[in-house]
CSV table of C-alpha atoms and ligand atoms in Angstrom, one decimal:
chain,number,residue,atom,x,y,z
A,1,MET,CA,100.2,103.8,71.1
A,2,ASN,CA,99.7,102.5,74.6
A,3,ARG,CA,101.7,99.4,75.1
A,4,GLN,CA,101.2,97.5,78.3
A,5,VAL,CA,104.1,96.0,80.2
A,6,LEU,CA,103.9,92.3,80.5
A,7,MET,CA,105.8,91.7,83.7
A,8,LYS,CA,103.3,89.3,85.1
A,9,ILE,CA,103.7,85.9,86.5
A,10,LYS,CA,101.3,83.2,87.7
A,11,VAL,CA,101.7,82.7,91.4
A,12,ASP,CA,101.4,78.9,90.9
A,13,ASP,CA,104.4,79.0,88.6
A,14,ILE,CA,106.6,80.3,91.4
A,15,THR,CA,108.2,77.4,93.4
A,16,GLU,CA,111.0,77.0,95.9
A,17,LYS,CA,113.3,76.8,92.9
A,18,PRO,CA,114.2,80.4,91.9
A,19,LYS,CA,112.7,81.4,88.6
A,20,LEU,CA,114.7,83.9,86.5
A,21,LEU,CA,112.9,86.4,84.4
A,22,SER,CA,114.4,89.2,82.3
A,23,PHE,CA,112.8,92.1,80.6
A,24,GLU,CA,113.9,95.0,78.5
A,25,GLU,CA,111.3,97.7,78.5
A,26,PRO,CA,111.3,101.3,77.4
A,27,PHE,CA,110.5,103.7,80.2
A,28,ASP,CA,107.3,104.9,78.7
A,29,VAL,CA,105.5,101.7,79.4
A,30,PHE,CA,105.6,102.7,83.1
A,31,PRO,CA,103.1,105.5,83.7
A,32,SER,CA,104.9,106.6,86.9
A,33,LEU,CA,108.3,107.0,85.0
A,34,VAL,CA,106.5,109.0,82.3
A,35,GLU,CA,105.3,111.3,85.0
A,36,ILE,CA,108.8,111.7,86.5
A,37,GLN,CA,110.3,112.6,83.1
A,38,LYS,CA,107.4,115.0,82.4
A,39,ALA,CA,108.1,116.7,85.7
A,40,GLY,CA,111.7,117.2,84.8
A,41,GLY,CA,113.1,114.7,87.3
A,42,CYS,CA,115.3,113.0,84.7
A,43,VAL,CA,115.4,111.8,81.1
A,44,PHE,CA,115.6,108.1,80.4
A,45,LEU,CA,118.2,107.6,77.7
A,46,ALA,CA,118.0,103.8,77.4
A,47,PRO,CA,115.4,101.0,77.9
A,48,LEU,CA,115.3,99.5,81.4
A,49,SER,CA,117.0,96.1,81.7
A,50,ILE,CA,115.2,94.3,84.4
A,51,GLU,CA,116.3,91.0,85.9
A,52,LEU,CA,114.1,89.3,88.4
A,53,LYS,CA,114.5,86.2,90.5
A,54,ALA,CA,111.3,84.9,92.0
A,55,CYS,CA,110.9,82.0,94.5
A,56,LYS,CA,108.5,80.8,97.1
A,57,GLU,CA,109.5,81.1,100.7
A,58,TYR,CA,107.3,80.0,103.6
A,59,ASP,CA,104.0,82.0,103.1
A,60,HIS,CA,105.3,84.6,100.8
A,61,LEU,CA,107.1,85.1,97.5
A,62,ARG,CA,110.5,86.6,97.4
A,63,VAL,CA,111.4,88.6,94.3
A,64,SER,CA,114.9,90.0,94.1
A,65,GLY,CA,115.9,92.0,91.1
A,66,SER,CA,118.0,94.5,89.5
A,67,VAL,CA,117.4,97.4,87.0
A,68,THR,CA,120.0,99.1,84.8
A,69,SER,CA,119.5,102.0,82.5
A,70,LYS,CA,121.0,105.3,81.6
A,71,ILE,CA,119.5,108.7,82.7
A,72,ARG,CA,120.2,112.3,82.1
A,73,VAL,CA,119.7,114.6,85.0
A,74,ASN,CA,120.5,118.2,85.9
A,75,CYS,CA,123.2,119.0,88.5
A,76,SER,CA,121.5,120.6,91.5
A,77,ARG,CA,124.3,123.1,91.9
A,78,CYS,CA,125.4,124.2,88.4
A,79,LEU,CA,122.3,123.1,86.5
A,80,THR,CA,124.4,121.4,83.7
A,81,SER,CA,122.8,118.3,82.4
A,82,PHE,CA,124.9,115.1,82.6
A,83,ASP,CA,124.4,111.4,82.0
A,84,SER,CA,124.5,108.9,84.7
A,85,ASP,CA,124.1,105.1,85.0
A,86,LEU,CA,121.1,103.8,86.8
A,87,ASP,CA,121.9,100.6,88.6
A,88,LEU,CA,119.8,99.3,91.4
A,89,VAL,CA,119.0,96.1,93.3
A,90,PHE,CA,116.0,95.4,95.4
A,91,THR,CA,114.1,92.7,97.2
A,92,ILE,CA,110.3,92.6,97.4
A,93,PHE,CA,108.2,90.2,99.5
A,94,TYR,CA,104.8,89.5,98.0
A,95,THR,CA,102.3,88.2,100.5
A,96,GLU,CA,98.8,87.2,99.7
A,97,ALA,CA,96.3,90.0,100.7
A,98,ASN,CA,94.2,87.8,103.0
A,99,ARG,CA,97.1,87.0,105.2
A,100,LEU,CA,97.1,90.5,106.7
A,101,GLY,CA,98.2,89.5,110.2
A,102,VAL,CA,101.2,87.8,108.8
A,103,GLU,CA,102.0,90.7,106.6
A,104,GLU,CA,102.0,93.2,109.5
A,105,GLU,CA,104.3,91.1,111.5
A,106,GLU,CA,106.7,90.8,108.5
A,107,LEU,CA,106.7,94.5,107.9
A,108,GLU,CA,108.1,95.0,111.5
A,109,LEU,CA,110.7,92.3,111.0
A,110,ALA,CA,111.7,93.3,107.6
A,111,GLU,CA,115.0,95.1,107.1
A,112,GLU,CA,114.9,98.6,105.9
A,113,ASP,CA,115.6,97.9,102.2
A,114,LEU,CA,113.1,95.2,101.9
A,115,VAL,CA,109.7,96.0,100.5
A,116,SER,CA,106.6,94.1,101.5
A,117,VAL,CA,103.6,94.2,99.1
A,118,SER,CA,100.4,92.3,99.1
A,119,TYR,CA,98.8,90.7,96.1
A,120,VAL,CA,95.3,89.5,95.2
A,121,GLY,CA,94.4,86.6,92.9
A,122,ASN,CA,96.7,84.2,91.1
A,123,GLU,CA,98.8,86.6,89.1
A,124,ILE,CA,101.4,89.2,90.1
A,125,ASP,CA,102.3,92.2,88.0
A,126,PHE,CA,105.7,93.4,89.0
A,127,SER,CA,105.8,96.5,86.9
A,128,SER,CA,104.4,99.1,89.3
A,129,GLU,CA,106.8,98.0,92.1
A,130,VAL,CA,109.7,97.9,89.8
A,131,ALA,CA,109.0,101.4,88.6
A,132,GLU,CA,108.6,102.5,92.3
A,133,GLN,CA,112.1,101.1,93.0
A,134,VAL,CA,113.5,103.0,90.1
A,135,ILE,CA,112.0,106.3,91.3
A,136,MET,CA,113.4,105.8,94.8
A,137,GLU,CA,116.8,105.3,93.3
A,138,LEU,CA,116.7,108.6,91.3
A,139,PRO,CA,119.0,111.2,93.0
A,140,LEU,CA,117.1,113.9,94.8
A,141,LYS,CA,120.0,116.4,94.4
A,142,PRO,CA,122.1,115.2,91.5
A,143,LEU,CA,125.7,116.4,91.4
A,144,CYS,CA,127.7,116.5,88.2
A,145,ASN,CA,130.7,116.0,90.4
A,146,ASP,CA,131.2,116.0,94.2
A,147,GLU,CA,133.3,119.0,93.9
A,148,CYS,CA,130.9,121.0,91.8
A,149,LYS,CA,131.2,124.7,92.7
A,150,GLY,CA,127.8,125.6,91.4
A,151,LEU,CA,126.7,129.0,90.1
A,152,CYS,CA,127.7,132.3,91.5
A,153,PRO,CA,124.7,133.6,93.5
A,154,SER,CA,125.4,137.2,92.3
A,155,CYS,CA,126.3,137.0,88.6
A,156,GLY,CA,125.1,133.5,87.8
A,157,VAL,CA,128.3,132.3,86.0
A,158,ASP,CA,129.2,128.6,86.3
A,159,LEU,CA,132.0,128.7,88.9
A,160,ASN,CA,133.4,125.4,87.5
A,161,GLU,CA,134.3,127.2,84.3
A,162,VAL,CA,134.9,130.9,85.2
A,163,ASP,CA,136.2,132.5,88.4
A,164,CYS,CA,134.1,135.6,88.8
A,165,GLU,CA,135.1,138.5,91.0
A,166,CYS,CA,131.8,138.8,92.8
A,167,GLU,CA,132.8,138.2,96.3
A,168,ARG,CA,135.6,140.7,96.1
A,169,SER,CA,133.5,143.4,94.5
A,170,VAL,CA,130.8,143.0,97.1
A,171,PHE,CA,133.4,143.3,99.8
A,172,ASN,CA,134.9,146.4,98.1
A,173,LEU,CA,131.5,148.0,97.8
A,174,LYS,CA,130.8,147.5,101.4
A,175,PHE,CA,134.3,148.8,102.4
A,176,SER,CA,134.0,151.9,100.3
A,177,ALA,CA,130.5,152.6,101.6
A,178,LEU,CA,131.9,152.4,105.1
A,179,LYS,CA,134.7,154.7,104.2
A,180,ASN,CA,132.4,157.2,102.7
A,181,PHE,CA,130.2,157.1,105.8
A,182,ARG,CA,133.2,157.9,107.9
A,183,VAL,CA,134.3,160.8,105.6
A,184,ASP,CA,130.8,162.2,105.6
A,185,SER,CA,130.4,162.3,109.4
B,1,ZN,ZN1,127.4,120.8,88.8
B,2,ZN,ZN1,129.8,136.1,90.2
């Protein structure tokens, strides 16, 4: 079953007075999030709660929003999977596509965390940009804990749970090899 997300709004319905919209959508209505989960980036454990506030400003529409959900990711050091809260806020400026000159100027002025997108027609579908914001928020190198010790590169044990003797034995091996060399010569 392919359900479409209905996160659309008519441009004419957006006025200077902020309009609040809220959605609760399972991740699998967003094709790009399905791709991320398939690729092993993370597992979405809960639907996405999306709050948007849209208003008209000068020649563009300002949409600020937040997304919360729960994800399961794998620690980049010890590979253990753990659950993490997804909680992000964003602001997107929507500018009508035929105002290209204006849009370029805005892009230069925009702060780093502001996204500028153009739209065509009288309807805006927020879903792809919202999914994009979620993807940007996913941790590139998730850590189960800032202090995670990771896996031993020699024997592969989880150093958070076991203290292996690898470093010492590598050293002993080298040391005895050196000794033998001396004895032999
Ligand atoms: Zn870890
Ligand atoms: Zn080891």
